[in-house]
Amino acid sequence: MTATMTDAPPPAAPKADTRAPKGRSTGQLLILAAGALMLVAAVRVVTGANQLDSAGQVGAALGLAVPIGLAGLAGLWSERAGVVNIGLEGMMILGTFGAGWIGWQSSPWLGLLCGIGFGVLGGLVHAVATVTFGVDHIVSGVAVNLLALGATQYLAKLFFANGKATEAGGNPKQSPPVDSLPHVTVPGLSDALQAVEKHHWFLISDLAGILGGLITNLSVVTVLAVLLFVGSWWLLWRTPFGLRLRSCGENPIAAESLGVNVFQYKYVAVAVSGGLAGLGGAFLALVTSHTYLEGQTGGRGYIGLAAMIFGNWRPGGVAMGAALFGYSDALQLRNGGTTVHALLLLLVVLLVVLAGWKLYRTALWQGAISLIVGALVLVWYLFTDEVPSDFVGATPYVVTLLVLSLSAQRLRMPKADGMRYRKGQGK
């Protein structure tokens, strides 16, 4: 009888380590969230930066976090199956073009589907190169990025520079405008939260602003993205399909010895990865700008990879990382210099807490460095009133580097991530 993943493995076969790393309990996460909210509220009151957690700021951050989060979730699917996907940026570019191309000619819904389809196409190209032909994953991903950029530039000149498209507002670098997708607002509750936020009460108004930003003027794609995160967690960690897929990223030889079609699962994972990245690109074209624009991804595929690493290859962590990067990106759109200046005080507190923890763990050098950096940031805060606009524009990338450097010690990627695999190795 053929062995399955639920059968006891034969003695000679290595066992796949598919166990997820231990995380914090729900109670610990709630305590951390409450502490973070109180800290932000205190900084808002001290600095007077009411935009710090206003509904507008939270809504803008959520809109900017969605494409980053979808890119991070796309990377998670691929890497959980053992395929490194550096080509997320290119798949997002394909998604933006597909959504803009079909969206203006028919409907934004068809444009959304086309953006996903173009992303799947990019994912399949990456899968053929890495899974079937054994090309180095990094080389293949870079090639996908370059091919996607060149192909969309050529196709944009071909389809958006003709008479009909030009009359509708297109040109070689952008598509004609696309109709808007529906938005969702919780009636009554949204207005009530907005009224509470205007009083600027400590903690209460902060909570009202955050909740108001999460339920006001949401795109249907944002709601879909939330459902995709929940569905991905359930599918990958609560079903036999997810167990088999993750085993391909941990120990494909053991997985194959137990009857898993490793090639098939890798193909499925990378195709889903491309579709999610394409959806992120379609979000940019249909929701953010209502048109395809050359270069509109702006490196979000790479930031999505950083969010995935920060999240330790887990959907909840990816969502948190995307929210952090989206929030930092939104700062430059809403009175960024003043708000970022207020965040310097928050950074001082966090550095002092980090220094205390490192000193408690007898990591003297790290604790001392954290204290010195905290002192320098405090001096910067006390002797300035606003952060220069150039630095505000670089905030998302600075946050990316800081987060990765601080979280690098607790990361555990899938053991077989990026390794070449040949069919039959488990027999």
PDB file of N, CA, C and O in Angstrom, residues 176-204:
ATOM      1  N   PRO A 176      -4.954  54.405 -19.904  1.00  0.00           N
ATOM      2  CA  PRO A 176      -6.072  55.317 -19.612  1.00  0.00           C
ATOM      3  C   PRO A 176      -6.663  55.016 -18.242  1.00  0.00           C
ATOM      4  O   PRO A 176      -6.466  53.922 -17.690  1.00  0.00           O
ATOM      5  N   PRO A 177      -7.384  55.964 -17.655  1.00  0.00           N
ATOM      6  CA  PRO A 177      -7.951  55.748 -16.312  1.00  0.00           C
ATOM      7  C   PRO A 177      -8.910  54.565 -16.274  1.00  0.00           C
ATOM      8  O   PRO A 177      -9.591  54.251 -17.249  1.00  0.00           O
ATOM      9  N   VAL A 178      -8.952  53.900 -15.114  1.00  0.00           N
ATOM     10  CA  VAL A 178      -9.810  52.742 -14.883  1.00  0.00           C
ATOM     11  C   VAL A 178     -10.874  53.120 -13.862  1.00  0.00           C
ATOM     12  O   VAL A 178     -10.613  53.880 -12.928  1.00  0.00           O
ATOM     13  N   ASP A 179     -12.099  52.609 -14.047  1.00  0.00           N
ATOM     14  CA  ASP A 179     -13.166  52.876 -13.078  1.00  0.00           C
ATOM     15  C   ASP A 179     -12.800  52.329 -11.702  1.00  0.00           C
ATOM     16  O   ASP A 179     -12.040  51.365 -11.576  1.00  0.00           O
ATOM     17  N   SER A 180     -13.388  52.937 -10.684  1.00  0.00           N
ATOM     18  CA  SER A 180     -13.066  52.564  -9.308  1.00  0.00           C
ATOM     19  C   SER A 180     -13.787  51.289  -8.895  1.00  0.00           C
ATOM     20  O   SER A 180     -14.907  51.016  -9.334  1.00  0.00           O
ATOM     21  N   LEU A 181     -13.140  50.526  -8.021  1.00  0.00           N
ATOM     22  CA  LEU A 181     -13.776  49.385  -7.376  1.00  0.00           C
ATOM     23  C   LEU A 181     -14.573  49.875  -6.159  1.00  0.00           C
ATOM     24  O   LEU A 181     -14.282  50.950  -5.611  1.00  0.00           O
ATOM     25  N   PRO A 182     -15.574  49.129  -5.707  1.00  0.00           N
ATOM     26  CA  PRO A 182     -16.389  49.572  -4.564  1.00  0.00           C
ATOM     27  C   PRO A 182     -15.567  49.715  -3.284  1.00  0.00           C
ATOM     28  O   PRO A 182     -14.556  49.054  -3.100  1.00  0.00           O
ATOM     29  N   HIS A 183     -16.052  50.595  -2.413  1.00  0.00           N
ATOM     30  CA  HIS A 183     -15.463  50.784  -1.090  1.00  0.00           C
ATOM     31  C   HIS A 183     -16.502  50.483  -0.019  1.00  0.00           C
ATOM     32  O   HIS A 183     -17.707  50.594  -0.254  1.00  0.00           O
ATOM     33  N   VAL A 184     -16.029  50.131   1.167  1.00  0.00           N
ATOM     34  CA  VAL A 184     -16.914  49.719   2.255  1.00  0.00           C
ATOM     35  C   VAL A 184     -16.672  50.609   3.462  1.00  0.00           C
ATOM     36  O   VAL A 184     -15.521  50.867   3.837  1.00  0.00           O
ATOM     37  N   THR A 185     -17.766  51.092   4.067  1.00  0.00           N
ATOM     38  CA  THR A 185     -17.714  51.846   5.311  1.00  0.00           C
ATOM     39  C   THR A 185     -18.812  51.329   6.225  1.00  0.00           C
ATOM     40  O   THR A 185     -19.943  51.100   5.779  1.00  0.00           O
ATOM     41  N   VAL A 186     -18.507  51.121   7.499  1.00  0.00           N
ATOM     42  CA  VAL A 186     -19.518  50.672   8.458  1.00  0.00           C
ATOM     43  C   VAL A 186     -20.367  51.875   8.848  1.00  0.00           C
ATOM     44  O   VAL A 186     -19.860  52.790   9.513  1.00  0.00           O
ATOM     45  N   PRO A 187     -21.614  51.924   8.418  1.00  0.00           N
ATOM     46  CA  PRO A 187     -22.443  53.125   8.681  1.00  0.00           C
ATOM     47  C   PRO A 187     -22.710  53.294  10.173  1.00  0.00           C
ATOM     48  O   PRO A 187     -22.872  52.333  10.915  1.00  0.00           O
ATOM     49  N   GLY A 188     -22.756  54.547  10.608  1.00  0.00           N
ATOM     50  CA  GLY A 188     -23.043  54.848  12.004  1.00  0.00           C
ATOM     51  C   GLY A 188     -21.825  54.747  12.888  1.00  0.00           C
ATOM     52  O   GLY A 188     -21.425  55.728  13.533  1.00  0.00           O
ATOM     53  N   LEU A 189     -21.202  53.588  12.929  1.00  0.00           N
ATOM     54  CA  LEU A 189     -20.044  53.374  13.791  1.00  0.00           C
ATOM     55  C   LEU A 189     -18.872  54.246  13.365  1.00  0.00           C
ATOM     56  O   LEU A 189     -18.152  54.786  14.213  1.00  0.00           O
ATOM     57  N   SER A 190     -18.685  54.394  12.068  1.00  0.00           N
ATOM     58  CA  SER A 190     -17.579  55.210  11.571  1.00  0.00           C
ATOM     59  C   SER A 190     -17.722  56.660  12.023  1.00  0.00           C
ATOM     60  O   SER A 190     -16.758  57.285  12.486  1.00  0.00           O
ATOM     61  N   ASP A 191     -18.927  57.214  11.915  1.00  0.00           N
ATOM     62  CA  ASP A 191     -19.156  58.601  12.340  1.00  0.00           C
ATOM     63  C   ASP A 191     -18.983  58.755  13.848  1.00  0.00           C
ATOM     64  O   ASP A 191     -18.450  59.767  14.326  1.00  0.00           O
ATOM     65  N   ALA A 192     -19.445  57.759  14.597  1.00  0.00           N
ATOM     66  CA  ALA A 192     -19.317  57.831  16.057  1.00  0.00           C
ATOM     67  C   ALA A 192     -17.854  57.825  16.480  1.00  0.00           C
ATOM     68  O   ALA A 192     -17.439  58.595  17.360  1.00  0.00           O
ATOM     69  N   LEU A 193     -17.061  56.968  15.878  1.00  0.00           N
ATOM     70  CA  LEU A 193     -15.641  56.926  16.206  1.00  0.00           C
ATOM     71  C   LEU A 193     -14.937  58.224  15.821  1.00  0.00           C
ATOM     72  O   LEU A 193     -14.038  58.687  16.532  1.00  0.00           O
ATOM     73  N   GLN A 194     -15.348  58.804  14.699  1.00  0.00           N
ATOM     74  CA  GLN A 194     -14.744  60.072  14.271  1.00  0.00           C
ATOM     75  C   GLN A 194     -15.043  61.180  15.274  1.00  0.00           C
ATOM     76  O   GLN A 194     -14.187  62.018  15.569  1.00  0.00           O
ATOM     77  N   ALA A 195     -16.265  61.175  15.827  1.00  0.00           N
ATOM     78  CA  ALA A 195     -16.620  62.184  16.828  1.00  0.00           C
ATOM     79  C   ALA A 195     -15.797  62.020  18.102  1.00  0.00           C
ATOM     80  O   ALA A 195     -15.349  63.002  18.707  1.00  0.00           O
ATOM     81  N   VAL A 196     -15.572  60.779  18.529  1.00  0.00           N
ATOM     82  CA  VAL A 196     -14.760  60.530  19.728  1.00  0.00           C
ATOM     83  C   VAL A 196     -13.309  60.931  19.485  1.00  0.00           C
ATOM     84  O   VAL A 196     -12.653  61.515  20.364  1.00  0.00           O
ATOM     85  N   GLU A 197     -12.805  60.660  18.290  1.00  0.00           N
ATOM     86  CA  GLU A 197     -11.409  60.987  17.979  1.00  0.00           C
ATOM     87  C   GLU A 197     -11.140  62.482  18.077  1.00  0.00           C
ATOM     88  O   GLU A 197     -10.059  62.913  18.521  1.00  0.00           O
ATOM     89  N   LYS A 198     -12.111  63.311  17.707  1.00  0.00           N
ATOM     90  CA  LYS A 198     -11.909  64.761  17.678  1.00  0.00           C
ATOM     91  C   LYS A 198     -11.697  65.354  19.065  1.00  0.00           C
ATOM     92  O   LYS A 198     -11.177  66.455  19.190  1.00  0.00           O
ATOM     93  N   HIS A 199     -12.093  64.641  20.113  1.00  0.00           N
ATOM     94  CA  HIS A 199     -11.900  65.159  21.477  1.00  0.00           C
ATOM     95  C   HIS A 199     -10.448  65.017  21.940  1.00  0.00           C
ATOM     96  O   HIS A 199     -10.056  65.656  22.931  1.00  0.00           O
ATOM     97  N   HIS A 200      -9.667  64.158  21.292  1.00  0.00           N
ATOM     98  CA  HIS A 200      -8.250  63.953  21.628  1.00  0.00           C
ATOM     99  C   HIS A 200      -8.066  63.509  23.073  1.00  0.00           C
ATOM    100  O   HIS A 200      -7.140  63.948  23.763  1.00  0.00           O
ATOM    101  N   TRP A 201      -8.967  62.653  23.552  1.00  0.00           N
ATOM    102  CA  TRP A 201      -8.817  62.087  24.883  1.00  0.00           C
ATOM    103  C   TRP A 201      -7.690  61.064  24.883  1.00  0.00           C
ATOM    104  O   TRP A 201      -7.475  60.351  23.902  1.00  0.00           O
ATOM    105  N   PHE A 202      -7.009  60.977  26.013  1.00  0.00           N
ATOM    106  CA  PHE A 202      -5.911  60.011  26.124  1.00  0.00           C
ATOM    107  C   PHE A 202      -6.450  58.593  26.005  1.00  0.00           C
ATOM    108  O   PHE A 202      -7.403  58.207  26.688  1.00  0.00           O
ATOM    109  N   LEU A 203      -5.856  57.824  25.168  1.00  0.00           N
ATOM    110  CA  LEU A 203      -6.130  56.408  24.934  1.00  0.00           C
ATOM    111  C   LEU A 203      -7.479  56.158  24.254  1.00  0.00           C
ATOM    112  O   LEU A 203      -7.550  55.404  23.283  1.00  0.00           O
ATOM    113  N   ILE A 204      -8.545  56.809  24.743  1.00  0.00           N
ATOM    114  CA  ILE A 204      -9.872  56.572  24.150  1.00  0.00           C
ATOM    115  C   ILE A 204      -9.918  57.092  22.723  1.00  0.00           C
ATOM    116  O   ILE A 204     -10.362  56.392  21.794  1.00  0.00           O
TER     117      ILE A 204
END
